[in-house]
Coordinates of C-alpha atoms in Angstrom, one line a residue:
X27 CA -91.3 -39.6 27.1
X28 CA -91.7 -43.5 26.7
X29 CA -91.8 -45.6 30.1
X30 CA -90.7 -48.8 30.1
X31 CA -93.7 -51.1 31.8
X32 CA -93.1 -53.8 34.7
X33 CA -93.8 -56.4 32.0
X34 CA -91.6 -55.3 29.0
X35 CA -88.9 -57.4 27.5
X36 CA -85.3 -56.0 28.2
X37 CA -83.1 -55.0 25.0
X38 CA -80.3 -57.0 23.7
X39 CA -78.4 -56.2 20.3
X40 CA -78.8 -59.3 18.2
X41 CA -77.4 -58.4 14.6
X42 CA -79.5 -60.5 11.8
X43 CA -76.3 -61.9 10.4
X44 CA -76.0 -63.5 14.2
X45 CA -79.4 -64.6 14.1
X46 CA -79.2 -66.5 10.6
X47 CA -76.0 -68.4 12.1
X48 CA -78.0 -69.2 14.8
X49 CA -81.0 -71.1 12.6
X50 CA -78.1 -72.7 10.1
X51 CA -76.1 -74.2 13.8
X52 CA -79.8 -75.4 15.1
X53 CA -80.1 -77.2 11.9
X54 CA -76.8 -79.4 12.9
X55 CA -76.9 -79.3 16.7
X56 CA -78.8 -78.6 19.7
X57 CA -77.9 -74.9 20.6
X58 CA -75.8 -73.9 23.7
X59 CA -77.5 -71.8 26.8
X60 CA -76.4 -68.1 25.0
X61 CA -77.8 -69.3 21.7
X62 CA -80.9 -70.4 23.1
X63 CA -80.9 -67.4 24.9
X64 CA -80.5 -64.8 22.1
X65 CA -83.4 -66.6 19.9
X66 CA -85.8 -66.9 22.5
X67 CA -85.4 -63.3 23.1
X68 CA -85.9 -62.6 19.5
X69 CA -89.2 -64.9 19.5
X70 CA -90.5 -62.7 22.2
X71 CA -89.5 -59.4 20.7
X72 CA -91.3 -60.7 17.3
X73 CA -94.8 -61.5 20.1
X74 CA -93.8 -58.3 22.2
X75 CA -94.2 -55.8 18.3
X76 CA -97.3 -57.8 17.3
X77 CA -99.3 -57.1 20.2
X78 CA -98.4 -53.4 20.1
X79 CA -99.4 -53.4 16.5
X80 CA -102.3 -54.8 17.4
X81 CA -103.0 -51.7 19.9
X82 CA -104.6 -49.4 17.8
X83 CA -103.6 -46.6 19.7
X84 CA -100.1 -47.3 18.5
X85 CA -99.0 -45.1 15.9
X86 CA -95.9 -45.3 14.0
X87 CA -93.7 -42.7 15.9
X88 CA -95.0 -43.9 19.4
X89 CA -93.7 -47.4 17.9
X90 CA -90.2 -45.8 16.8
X91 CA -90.1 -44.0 20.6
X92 CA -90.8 -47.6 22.0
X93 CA -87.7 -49.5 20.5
X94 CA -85.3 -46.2 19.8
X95 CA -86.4 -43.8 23.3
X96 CA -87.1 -40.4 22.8
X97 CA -84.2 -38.2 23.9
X98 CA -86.0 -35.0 23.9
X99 CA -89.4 -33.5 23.2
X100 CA -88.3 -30.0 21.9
X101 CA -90.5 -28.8 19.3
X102 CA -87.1 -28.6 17.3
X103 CA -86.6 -31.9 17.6
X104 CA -90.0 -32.8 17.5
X105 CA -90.9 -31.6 14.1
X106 CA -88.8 -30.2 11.7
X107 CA -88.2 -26.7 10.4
X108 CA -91.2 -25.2 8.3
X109 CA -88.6 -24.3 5.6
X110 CA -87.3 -28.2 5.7
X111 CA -91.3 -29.0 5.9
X112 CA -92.1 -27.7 2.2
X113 CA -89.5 -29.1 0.7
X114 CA -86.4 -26.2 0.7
X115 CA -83.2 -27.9 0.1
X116 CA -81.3 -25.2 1.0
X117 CA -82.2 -26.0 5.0
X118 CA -79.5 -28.5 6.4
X119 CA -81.3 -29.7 9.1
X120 CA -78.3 -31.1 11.2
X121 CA -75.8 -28.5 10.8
X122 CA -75.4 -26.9 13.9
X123 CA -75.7 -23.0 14.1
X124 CA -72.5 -21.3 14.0
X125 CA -70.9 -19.8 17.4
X126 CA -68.7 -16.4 18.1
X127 CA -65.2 -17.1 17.6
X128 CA -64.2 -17.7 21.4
X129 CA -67.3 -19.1 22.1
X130 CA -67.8 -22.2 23.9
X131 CA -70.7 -24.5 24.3
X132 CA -72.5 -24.4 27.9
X133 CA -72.0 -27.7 30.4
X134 CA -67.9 -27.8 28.7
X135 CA -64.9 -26.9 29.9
X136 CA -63.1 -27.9 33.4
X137 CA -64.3 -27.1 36.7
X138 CA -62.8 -23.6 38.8
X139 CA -61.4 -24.5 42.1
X140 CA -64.5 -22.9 43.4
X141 CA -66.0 -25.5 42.4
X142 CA -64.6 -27.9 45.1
X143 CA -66.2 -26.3 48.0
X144 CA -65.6 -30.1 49.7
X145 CA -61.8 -30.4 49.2
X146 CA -59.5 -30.4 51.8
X147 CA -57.8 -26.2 51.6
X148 CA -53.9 -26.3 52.1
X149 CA -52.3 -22.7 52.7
X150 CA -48.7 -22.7 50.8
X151 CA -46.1 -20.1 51.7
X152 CA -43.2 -19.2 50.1
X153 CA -40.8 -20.8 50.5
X154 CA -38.2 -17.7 50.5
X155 CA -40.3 -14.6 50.4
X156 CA -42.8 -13.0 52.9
X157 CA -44.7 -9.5 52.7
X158 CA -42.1 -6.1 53.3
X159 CA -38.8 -8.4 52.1
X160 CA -37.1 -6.8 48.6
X161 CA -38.0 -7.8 45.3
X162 CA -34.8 -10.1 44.3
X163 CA -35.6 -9.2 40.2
X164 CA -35.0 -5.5 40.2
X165 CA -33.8 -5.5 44.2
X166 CA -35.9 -1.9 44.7
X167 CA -39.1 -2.8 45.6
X168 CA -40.5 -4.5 48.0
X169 CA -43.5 -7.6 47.7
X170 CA -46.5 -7.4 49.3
X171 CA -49.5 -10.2 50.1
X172 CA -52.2 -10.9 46.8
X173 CA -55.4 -10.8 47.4
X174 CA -55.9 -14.2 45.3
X175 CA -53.5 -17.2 45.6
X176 CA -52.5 -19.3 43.3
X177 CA -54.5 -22.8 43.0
X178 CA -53.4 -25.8 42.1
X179 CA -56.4 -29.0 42.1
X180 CA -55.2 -32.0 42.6
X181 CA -57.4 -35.0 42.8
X182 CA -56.6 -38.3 44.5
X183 CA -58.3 -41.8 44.4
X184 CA -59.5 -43.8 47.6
X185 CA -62.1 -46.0 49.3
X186 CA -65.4 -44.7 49.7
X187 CA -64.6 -45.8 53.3
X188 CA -61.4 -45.9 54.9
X189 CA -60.7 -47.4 57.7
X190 CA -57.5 -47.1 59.9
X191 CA -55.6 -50.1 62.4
X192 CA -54.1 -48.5 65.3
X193 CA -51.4 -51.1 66.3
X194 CA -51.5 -50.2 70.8
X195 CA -48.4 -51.2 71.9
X196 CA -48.6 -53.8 75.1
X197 CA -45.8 -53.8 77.9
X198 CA -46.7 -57.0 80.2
X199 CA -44.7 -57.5 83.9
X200 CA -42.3 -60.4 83.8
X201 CA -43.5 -60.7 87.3
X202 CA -46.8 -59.8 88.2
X203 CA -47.7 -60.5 84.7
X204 CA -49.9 -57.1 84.1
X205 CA -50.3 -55.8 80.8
X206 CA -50.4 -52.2 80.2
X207 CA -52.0 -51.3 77.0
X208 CA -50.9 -47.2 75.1
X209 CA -53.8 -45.6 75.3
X210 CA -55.5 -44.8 71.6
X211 CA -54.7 -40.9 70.1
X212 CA -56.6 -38.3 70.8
X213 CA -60.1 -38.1 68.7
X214 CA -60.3 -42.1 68.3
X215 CA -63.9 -42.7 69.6
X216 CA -65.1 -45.9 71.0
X217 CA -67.2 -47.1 68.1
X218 CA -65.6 -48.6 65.1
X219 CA -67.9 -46.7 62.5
X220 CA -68.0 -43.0 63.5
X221 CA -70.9 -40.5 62.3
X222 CA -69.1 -40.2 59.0
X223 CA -68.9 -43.8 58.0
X224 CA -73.0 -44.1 58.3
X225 CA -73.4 -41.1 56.3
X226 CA -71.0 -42.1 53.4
X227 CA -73.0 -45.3 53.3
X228 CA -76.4 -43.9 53.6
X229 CA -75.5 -41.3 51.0
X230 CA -74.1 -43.8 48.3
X231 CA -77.2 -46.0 48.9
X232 CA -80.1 -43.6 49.0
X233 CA -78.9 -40.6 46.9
X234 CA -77.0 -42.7 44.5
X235 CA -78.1 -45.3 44.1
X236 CA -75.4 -47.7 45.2
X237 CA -76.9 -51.5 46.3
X238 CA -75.2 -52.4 49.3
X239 CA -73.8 -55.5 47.9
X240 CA -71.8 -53.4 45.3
X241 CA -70.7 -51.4 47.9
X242 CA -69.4 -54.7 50.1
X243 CA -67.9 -56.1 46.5
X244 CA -66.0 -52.5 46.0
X245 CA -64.5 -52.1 49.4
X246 CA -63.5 -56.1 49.5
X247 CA -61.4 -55.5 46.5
X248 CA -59.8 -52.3 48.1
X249 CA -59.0 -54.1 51.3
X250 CA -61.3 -52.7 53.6
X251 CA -64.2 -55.4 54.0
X252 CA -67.8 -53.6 54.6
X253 CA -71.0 -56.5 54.6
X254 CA -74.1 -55.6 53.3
X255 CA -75.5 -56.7 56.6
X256 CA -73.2 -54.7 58.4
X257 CA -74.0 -51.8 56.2
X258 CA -78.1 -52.0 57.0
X259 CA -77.3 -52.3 60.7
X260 CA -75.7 -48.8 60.8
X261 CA -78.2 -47.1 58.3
X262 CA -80.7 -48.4 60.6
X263 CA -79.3 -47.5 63.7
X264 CA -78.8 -44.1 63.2
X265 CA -82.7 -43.7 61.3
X266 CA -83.6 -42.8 65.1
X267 CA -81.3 -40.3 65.7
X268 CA -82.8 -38.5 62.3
X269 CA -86.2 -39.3 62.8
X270 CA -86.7 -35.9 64.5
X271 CA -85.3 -34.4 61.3
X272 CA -87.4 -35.9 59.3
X273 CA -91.0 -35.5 61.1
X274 CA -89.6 -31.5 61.4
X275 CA -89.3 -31.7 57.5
X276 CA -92.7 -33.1 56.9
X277 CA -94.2 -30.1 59.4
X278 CA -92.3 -27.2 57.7
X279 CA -93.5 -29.0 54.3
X280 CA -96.9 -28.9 55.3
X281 CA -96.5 -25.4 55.9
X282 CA -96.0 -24.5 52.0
X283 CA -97.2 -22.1 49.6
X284 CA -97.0 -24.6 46.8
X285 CA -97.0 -28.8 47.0
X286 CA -96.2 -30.9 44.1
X287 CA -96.4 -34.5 44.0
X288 CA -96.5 -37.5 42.0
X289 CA -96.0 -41.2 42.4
X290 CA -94.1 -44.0 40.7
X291 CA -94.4 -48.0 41.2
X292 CA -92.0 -49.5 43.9
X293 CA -91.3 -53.0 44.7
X294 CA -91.5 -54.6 48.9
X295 CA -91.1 -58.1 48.5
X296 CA -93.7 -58.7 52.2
X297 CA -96.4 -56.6 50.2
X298 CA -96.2 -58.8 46.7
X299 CA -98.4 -61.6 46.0
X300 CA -97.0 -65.0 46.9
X301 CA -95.1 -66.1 43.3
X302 CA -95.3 -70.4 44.4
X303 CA -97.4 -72.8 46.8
X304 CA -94.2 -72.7 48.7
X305 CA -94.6 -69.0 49.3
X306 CA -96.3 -66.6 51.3
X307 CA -97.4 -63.4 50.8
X308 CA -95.9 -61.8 54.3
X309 CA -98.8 -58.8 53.8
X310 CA -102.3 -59.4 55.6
X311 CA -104.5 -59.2 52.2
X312 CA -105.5 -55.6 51.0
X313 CA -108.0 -54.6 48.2
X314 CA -105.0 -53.0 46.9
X315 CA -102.1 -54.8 45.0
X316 CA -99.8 -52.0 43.9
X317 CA -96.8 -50.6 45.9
X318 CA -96.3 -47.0 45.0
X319 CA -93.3 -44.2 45.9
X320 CA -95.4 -40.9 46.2
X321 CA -93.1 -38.1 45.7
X322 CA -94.1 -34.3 47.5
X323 CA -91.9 -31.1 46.8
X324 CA -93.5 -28.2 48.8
X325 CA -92.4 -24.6 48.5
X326 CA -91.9 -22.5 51.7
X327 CA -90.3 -18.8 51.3
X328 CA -88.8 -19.5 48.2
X329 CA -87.3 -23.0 50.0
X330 CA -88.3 -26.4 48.5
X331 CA -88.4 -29.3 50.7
X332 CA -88.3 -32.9 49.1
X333 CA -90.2 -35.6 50.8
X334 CA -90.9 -39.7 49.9
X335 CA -93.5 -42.1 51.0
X336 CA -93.7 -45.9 49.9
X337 CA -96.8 -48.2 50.4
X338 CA -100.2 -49.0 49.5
X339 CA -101.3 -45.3 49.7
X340 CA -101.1 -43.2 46.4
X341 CA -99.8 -39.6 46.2
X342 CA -103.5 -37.7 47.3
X343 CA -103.3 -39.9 50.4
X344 CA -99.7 -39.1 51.5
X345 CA -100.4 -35.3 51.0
X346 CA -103.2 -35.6 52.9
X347 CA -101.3 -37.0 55.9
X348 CA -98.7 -34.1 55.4
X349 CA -101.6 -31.7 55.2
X350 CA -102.7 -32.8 58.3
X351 CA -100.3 -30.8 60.3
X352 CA -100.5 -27.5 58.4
X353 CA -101.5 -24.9 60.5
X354 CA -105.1 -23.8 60.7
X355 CA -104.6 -20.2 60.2
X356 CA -102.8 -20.7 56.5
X357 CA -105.2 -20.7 53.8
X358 CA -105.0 -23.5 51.4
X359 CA -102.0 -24.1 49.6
X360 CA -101.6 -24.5 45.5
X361 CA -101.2 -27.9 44.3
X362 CA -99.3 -29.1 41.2
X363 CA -100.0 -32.5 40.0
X364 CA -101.0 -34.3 36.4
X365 CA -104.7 -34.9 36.0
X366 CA -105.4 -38.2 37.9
X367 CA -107.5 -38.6 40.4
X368 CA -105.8 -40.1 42.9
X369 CA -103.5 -37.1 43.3
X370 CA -105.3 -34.4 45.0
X371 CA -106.1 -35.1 48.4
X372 CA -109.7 -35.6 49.3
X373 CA -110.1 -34.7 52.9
X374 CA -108.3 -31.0 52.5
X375 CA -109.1 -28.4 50.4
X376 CA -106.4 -26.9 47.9
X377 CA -106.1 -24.8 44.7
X378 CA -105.3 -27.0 42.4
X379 CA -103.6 -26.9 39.2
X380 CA -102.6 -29.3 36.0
X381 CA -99.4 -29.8 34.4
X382 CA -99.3 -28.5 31.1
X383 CA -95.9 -30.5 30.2
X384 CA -98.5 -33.8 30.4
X385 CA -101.4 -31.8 28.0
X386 CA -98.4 -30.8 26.1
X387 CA -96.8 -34.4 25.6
X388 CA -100.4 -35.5 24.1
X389 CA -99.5 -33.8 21.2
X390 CA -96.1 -34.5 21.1
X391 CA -97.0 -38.5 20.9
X392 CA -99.1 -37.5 17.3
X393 CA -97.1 -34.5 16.0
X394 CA -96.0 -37.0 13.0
X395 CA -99.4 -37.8 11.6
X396 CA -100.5 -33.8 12.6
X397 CA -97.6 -31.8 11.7
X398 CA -99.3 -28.9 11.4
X399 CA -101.6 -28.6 13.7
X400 CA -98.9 -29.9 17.0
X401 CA -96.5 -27.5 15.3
X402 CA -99.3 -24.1 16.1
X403 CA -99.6 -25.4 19.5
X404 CA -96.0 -26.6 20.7
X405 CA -94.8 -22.9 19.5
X406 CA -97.4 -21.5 21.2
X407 CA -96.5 -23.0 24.4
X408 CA -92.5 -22.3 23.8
X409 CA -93.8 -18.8 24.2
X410 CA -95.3 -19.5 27.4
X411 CA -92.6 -20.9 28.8
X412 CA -90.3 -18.7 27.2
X413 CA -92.4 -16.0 29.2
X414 CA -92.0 -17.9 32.7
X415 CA -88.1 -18.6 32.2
X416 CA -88.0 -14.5 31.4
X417 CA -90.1 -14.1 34.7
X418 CA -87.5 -16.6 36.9
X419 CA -84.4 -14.7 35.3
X420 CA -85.5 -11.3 36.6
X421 CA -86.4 -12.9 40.0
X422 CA -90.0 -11.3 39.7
X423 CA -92.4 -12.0 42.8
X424 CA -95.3 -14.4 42.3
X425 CA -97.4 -10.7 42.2
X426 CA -95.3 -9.9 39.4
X427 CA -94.7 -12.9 37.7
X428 CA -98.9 -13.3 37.7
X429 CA -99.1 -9.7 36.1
X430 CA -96.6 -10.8 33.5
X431 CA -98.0 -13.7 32.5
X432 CA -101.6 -11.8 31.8
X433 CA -99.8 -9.4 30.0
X434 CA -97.8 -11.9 27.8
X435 CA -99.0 -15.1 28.3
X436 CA -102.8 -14.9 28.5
X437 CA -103.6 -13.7 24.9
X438 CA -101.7 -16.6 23.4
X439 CA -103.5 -18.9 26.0
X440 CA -106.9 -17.5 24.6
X441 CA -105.9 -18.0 21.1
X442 CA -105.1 -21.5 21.6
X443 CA -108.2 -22.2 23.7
X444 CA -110.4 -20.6 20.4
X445 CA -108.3 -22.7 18.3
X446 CA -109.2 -25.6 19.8
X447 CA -112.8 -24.8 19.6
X448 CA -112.7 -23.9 16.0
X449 CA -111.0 -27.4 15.0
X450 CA -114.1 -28.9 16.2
X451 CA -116.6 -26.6 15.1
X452 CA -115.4 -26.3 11.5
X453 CA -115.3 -30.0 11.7
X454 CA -111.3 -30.1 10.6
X455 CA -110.5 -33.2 13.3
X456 CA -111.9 -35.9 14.9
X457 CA -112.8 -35.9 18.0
X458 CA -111.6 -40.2 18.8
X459 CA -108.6 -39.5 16.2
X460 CA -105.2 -38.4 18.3
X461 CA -105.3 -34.8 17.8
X462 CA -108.9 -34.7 18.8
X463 CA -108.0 -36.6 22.2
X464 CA -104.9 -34.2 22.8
X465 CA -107.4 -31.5 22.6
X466 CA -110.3 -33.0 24.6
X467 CA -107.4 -33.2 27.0
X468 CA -106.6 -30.2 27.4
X469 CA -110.5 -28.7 27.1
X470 CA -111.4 -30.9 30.0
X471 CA -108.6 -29.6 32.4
X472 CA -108.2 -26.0 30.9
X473 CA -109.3 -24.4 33.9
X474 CA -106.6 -26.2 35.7
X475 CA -103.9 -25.6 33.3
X476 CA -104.3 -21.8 33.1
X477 CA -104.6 -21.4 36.7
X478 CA -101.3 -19.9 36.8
X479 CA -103.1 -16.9 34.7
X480 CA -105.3 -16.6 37.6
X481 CA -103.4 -16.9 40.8
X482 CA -100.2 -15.8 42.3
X483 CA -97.5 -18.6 42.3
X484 CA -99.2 -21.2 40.4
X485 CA -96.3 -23.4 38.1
X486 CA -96.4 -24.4 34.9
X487 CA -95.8 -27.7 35.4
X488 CA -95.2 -30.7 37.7
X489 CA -91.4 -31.2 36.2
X490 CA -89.7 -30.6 39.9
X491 CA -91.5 -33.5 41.2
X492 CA -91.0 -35.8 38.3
X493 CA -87.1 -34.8 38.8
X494 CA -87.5 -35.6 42.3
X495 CA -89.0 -39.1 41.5
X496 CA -85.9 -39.9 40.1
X497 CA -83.8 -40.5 43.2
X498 CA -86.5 -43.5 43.7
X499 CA -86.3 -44.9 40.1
X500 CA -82.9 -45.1 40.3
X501 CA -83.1 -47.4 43.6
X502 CA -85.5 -49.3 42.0
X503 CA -83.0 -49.9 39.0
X504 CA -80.2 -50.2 41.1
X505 CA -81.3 -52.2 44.0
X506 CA -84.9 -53.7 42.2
X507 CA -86.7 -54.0 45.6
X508 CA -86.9 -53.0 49.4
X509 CA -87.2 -56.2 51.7
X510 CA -89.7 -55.3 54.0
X511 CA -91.6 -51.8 54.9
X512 CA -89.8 -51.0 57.6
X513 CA -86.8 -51.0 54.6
X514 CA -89.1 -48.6 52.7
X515 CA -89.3 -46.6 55.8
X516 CA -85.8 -46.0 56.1
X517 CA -84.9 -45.4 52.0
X518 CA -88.1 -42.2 52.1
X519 CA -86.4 -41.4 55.3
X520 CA -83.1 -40.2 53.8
X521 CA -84.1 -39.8 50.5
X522 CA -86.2 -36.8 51.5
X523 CA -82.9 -35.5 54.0
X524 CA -80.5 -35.8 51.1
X525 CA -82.5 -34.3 48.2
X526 CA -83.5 -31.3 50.4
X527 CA -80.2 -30.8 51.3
X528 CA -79.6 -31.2 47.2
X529 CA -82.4 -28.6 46.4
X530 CA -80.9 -26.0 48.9
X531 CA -77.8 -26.6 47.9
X532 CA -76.4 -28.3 51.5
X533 CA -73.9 -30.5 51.7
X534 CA -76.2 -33.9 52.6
X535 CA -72.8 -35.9 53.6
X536 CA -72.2 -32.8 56.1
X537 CA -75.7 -32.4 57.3
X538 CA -76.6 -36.2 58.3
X539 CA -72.6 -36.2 60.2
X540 CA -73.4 -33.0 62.3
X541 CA -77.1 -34.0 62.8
X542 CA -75.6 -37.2 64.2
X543 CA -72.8 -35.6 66.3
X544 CA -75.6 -33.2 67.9
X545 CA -78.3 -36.0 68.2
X546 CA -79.0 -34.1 71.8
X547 CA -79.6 -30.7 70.4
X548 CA -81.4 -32.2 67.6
X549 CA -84.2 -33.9 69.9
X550 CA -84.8 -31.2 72.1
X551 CA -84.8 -28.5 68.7
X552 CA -85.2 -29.9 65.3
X553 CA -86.8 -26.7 63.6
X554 CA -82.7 -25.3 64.0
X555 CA -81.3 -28.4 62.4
X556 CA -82.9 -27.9 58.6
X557 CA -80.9 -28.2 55.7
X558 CA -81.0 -24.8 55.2
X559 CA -80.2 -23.1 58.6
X560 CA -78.1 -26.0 60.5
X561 CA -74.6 -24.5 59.9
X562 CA -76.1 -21.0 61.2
X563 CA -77.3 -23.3 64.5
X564 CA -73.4 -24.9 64.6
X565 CA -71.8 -21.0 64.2
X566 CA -73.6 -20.4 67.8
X567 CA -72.5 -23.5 69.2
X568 CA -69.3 -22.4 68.1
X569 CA -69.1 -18.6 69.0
X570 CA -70.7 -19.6 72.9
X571 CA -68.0 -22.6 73.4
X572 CA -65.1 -20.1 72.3
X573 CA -66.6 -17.2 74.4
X574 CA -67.1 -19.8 77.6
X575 CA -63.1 -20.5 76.8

């Protein structure tokens, strides 16, 4: 799918009949700040499409994904049917297929109550009946207790914070002139934000997204005001209490069976160059200019741990640090990652595999001027991942999933990889045209991209990680920069506590307020306070403070 670059021009719609008005008002007048605006944007659109036309690497389709996106690369979608392809008019490409009577499309309808495993549960009695009384319909028999309740959701709006004033009443001596002061209720603590206030606002931040000054504009309408700099002084406070959390995370990640990672361009305003003579770049000067978020997803016993660096160092280099603390007797792990070489890590050694999403993608990007020829390869890796969904559904082990996948999978690997050959040898593409470079592609890295033919556990792709990479983008979008790299620190700090918690399906908002209320346990035993085991760690505490009781 298209990226958009650091340097490209942001869309605005401009109808033409807007931009004729425009030229006929410049003709009488000079042209207000908006007008100005909206032609100077279409001048640099009009120099923006000549240079990529100028590219010759840019094809016609690539162009069409550059100003329209690409919503999806489906082969359905991708190319069109083969019937629709020779001309049959009888194939309606848009109409959808037709559904059972009943049937309804996945992702609609309305959400069970089960669904709201984070609302507040209120038991209802009745208000006349209990269990043994007599039935007052037919007065005979008698009701008994259901199983299942009845539920009713209901759903109310509020701040993101709230915030309560406790008005102490104060009795003062007309004599001696002491004031007494009622003392505050039971459960007020000291502190004006408790554990849950710095997790709301670490969570809306870091796993959505949510710039701090949004948040301070939101709550200032709603009464409760919440600076941004107050805001950054908690999140930084408590970044102590879960640094023991987070160093545990990186050791059990290190531990993994599989690592995927990636990395994606980040902003630190101390690391960029200095934009004036006024300015300074903060940063002693490095060979390197670039400010990356590397993204790692390791895989331990069927657990995935998320984790996020942001700096000078690229992906290989912050696996390598993780890899650092992997135990010596482990053998090495498997490593998904696209074909760069700045991904796999150079001081440890690892079995490392391709993507085959990227190899496929290659021909995605020139299935229009090859229909044919992407068509035989796109299907033939629809079956291949048709095969591993299969192999997922039945919850094979990686033994078995391996032994499926040479059963199924290898034989259409082997045709494609004689395919490829054949194009050449018969001399039926170019090796500079775009085909020919989707297949040089994937001849150069085969080895890589079949190692999941080959060994136990090896994916198909790199897609967790790219999905992963996503909580970053969307700060960048959101919030454009960090400050300084201490900032950084902090954002890969709960970014990796909140999207574990999100890929083992914890509660993040829960986890950072109990691994805050138990900051004592937490320092002298972090390896009980994961994601995916604290609750069982807070049932103990529980079960020996009632049985001391």
């Amino acid at each position: 799918m298209y990226k958009r670059k650091k340097n490209e021009i942001p869309r605005i719609a401009v109808p033409m009949e807007e931009l004729e008005k425009l030229l006929e008002r410049a003709l009488q007048a000079p042209l207000d700040q908006e007008g100005y605006a909206k032609l100077k944007a279409s001048l640099e659109t009009l120099g923006y499409l000549m240079q990529l036309v100028e590219n010759k690497d840019t094809t016609i389709h690539r162009l069409r994904q550059i100003l329209f996106g690409s919503s999806t690369e489906k082969t359905s979608r991708v190319l069109p049917a083969e019937d629709a392809a020779a001309g049959n008019p009888t194939v309606n490409q848009k109409t959808p297929k037709e559904k059972a009577s009943g049937e309804k499309s996945k992702g609609h309808g309305r959400n069970g109550a089960e669904a709201y495993s984070g609302a507040e549960k209120v038991q209802v009695a009745h208000e006349s009946l209990k269990p043994g009384d007599h039935c007052p319909h037919c007065q005979k028999g008698k009701v008994y207790h259901q199983a299942q309740p009845g539920v009713l959701v209901r759903v109310v709006g509020q701040a993101a914070l709230k915030a309560t004033v406790y008005e102490l009443e104060k009795l003062r001596c007309n004599l001696c002139t002491d004031v007494f002061t009622a003392e505050p209720p039971t459960g007020v603590g000291p502190e004006k934000y408790d554990e849950t206030s710095a997790s709301m606002i670490a969570l809306l931040k870091y796993g959505s997204g949510l710039p701090f000054h949004r948040l301070e504009r939101l709550q200032g309408c709603l009464g409760i005001p919440l600076p941004a700099a107050t805001q950054w002084e908690i999140v930084k406070e408590i970044t102590g209490v879960l640094k023991p959390a987070y160093q545990e995370l990186i050791r059990e990640a290190a531990q993994g069976e599989v690592v995927h990672n990636d990395d994606t361009t980040m902003k630190i305003l101390t690391m960029m160059p200095a934009r004036g003579p006024t300015e300074e770049c903060a940063e002693e000067e490095s060979e390197r200019t670039g400010v990356f978020t590397s993204g790692i997803v390791s895989t331990r016993e069927g657990r995935r741990i998320a984790l996020f660096f942001t700096g000078r160092k690229h992906a290989g280099e912050n696996l390598a640090e993780v890899l650092s603390k992997r135990a010596s007797e482990l053998g090495p792990p498997i490593q998904m990652c696209d074909a760069l070489s700045r991904n796999p890590p150079k001081e440890f050694q690892v079995i490392l595999a391709n993507c085959i999403a990227h190899a496929r993608r290659k021909f995605v990007e020139v299935a229009e001027n090859f229909p044919e020829e992407c068509r035989y390869v796109l299907e033939q890796l629809r079956e291949v991942y048709k095969n591993d969904a299969l192999a997922r559904e039945q919850g094979m082990s990686p033994e078995q999933r391996l032994h499926f996948h040479q059963v199924m999978s290898a034989p259409r690997m082997k045709d494609l990889e004689t395919w490829f050959k054949k194009q050449f040898a018969e001399r039926k593409v170019e090796p500079n045209s775009g085909l020919g470079e989707a297949i040089l592609y994937m001849q150069k890295y085969w080895d890589k991209l079949t190692l999941f033919l080959r060994q136990a556990g090896a994916p198909l792709d790199n897609t967790v990680v790219e999905r992963t990479l996503k909580m970053a983008i969307l700060h960048r979008k959101n919030a454009m920069f960090y400050k300084t790299q201490n900032g950084a620190d902090v954002g890969d700090l709960f970014m990796s506590l909140i999207y574990t918690c999100q890929l083992c399906g914890a509660n993040p908002f829960d986890y950072l307020t109990e691994l805050q209320r138990h900051r004592r346990e937490l320092f002298k035993n972090p390896s009980d306070w994961m994601p995916w085991n604290y609750t069982n760690r807070l049932e103990r505490s529980s079960a020996h403070a009632a049985g001391t009781n």
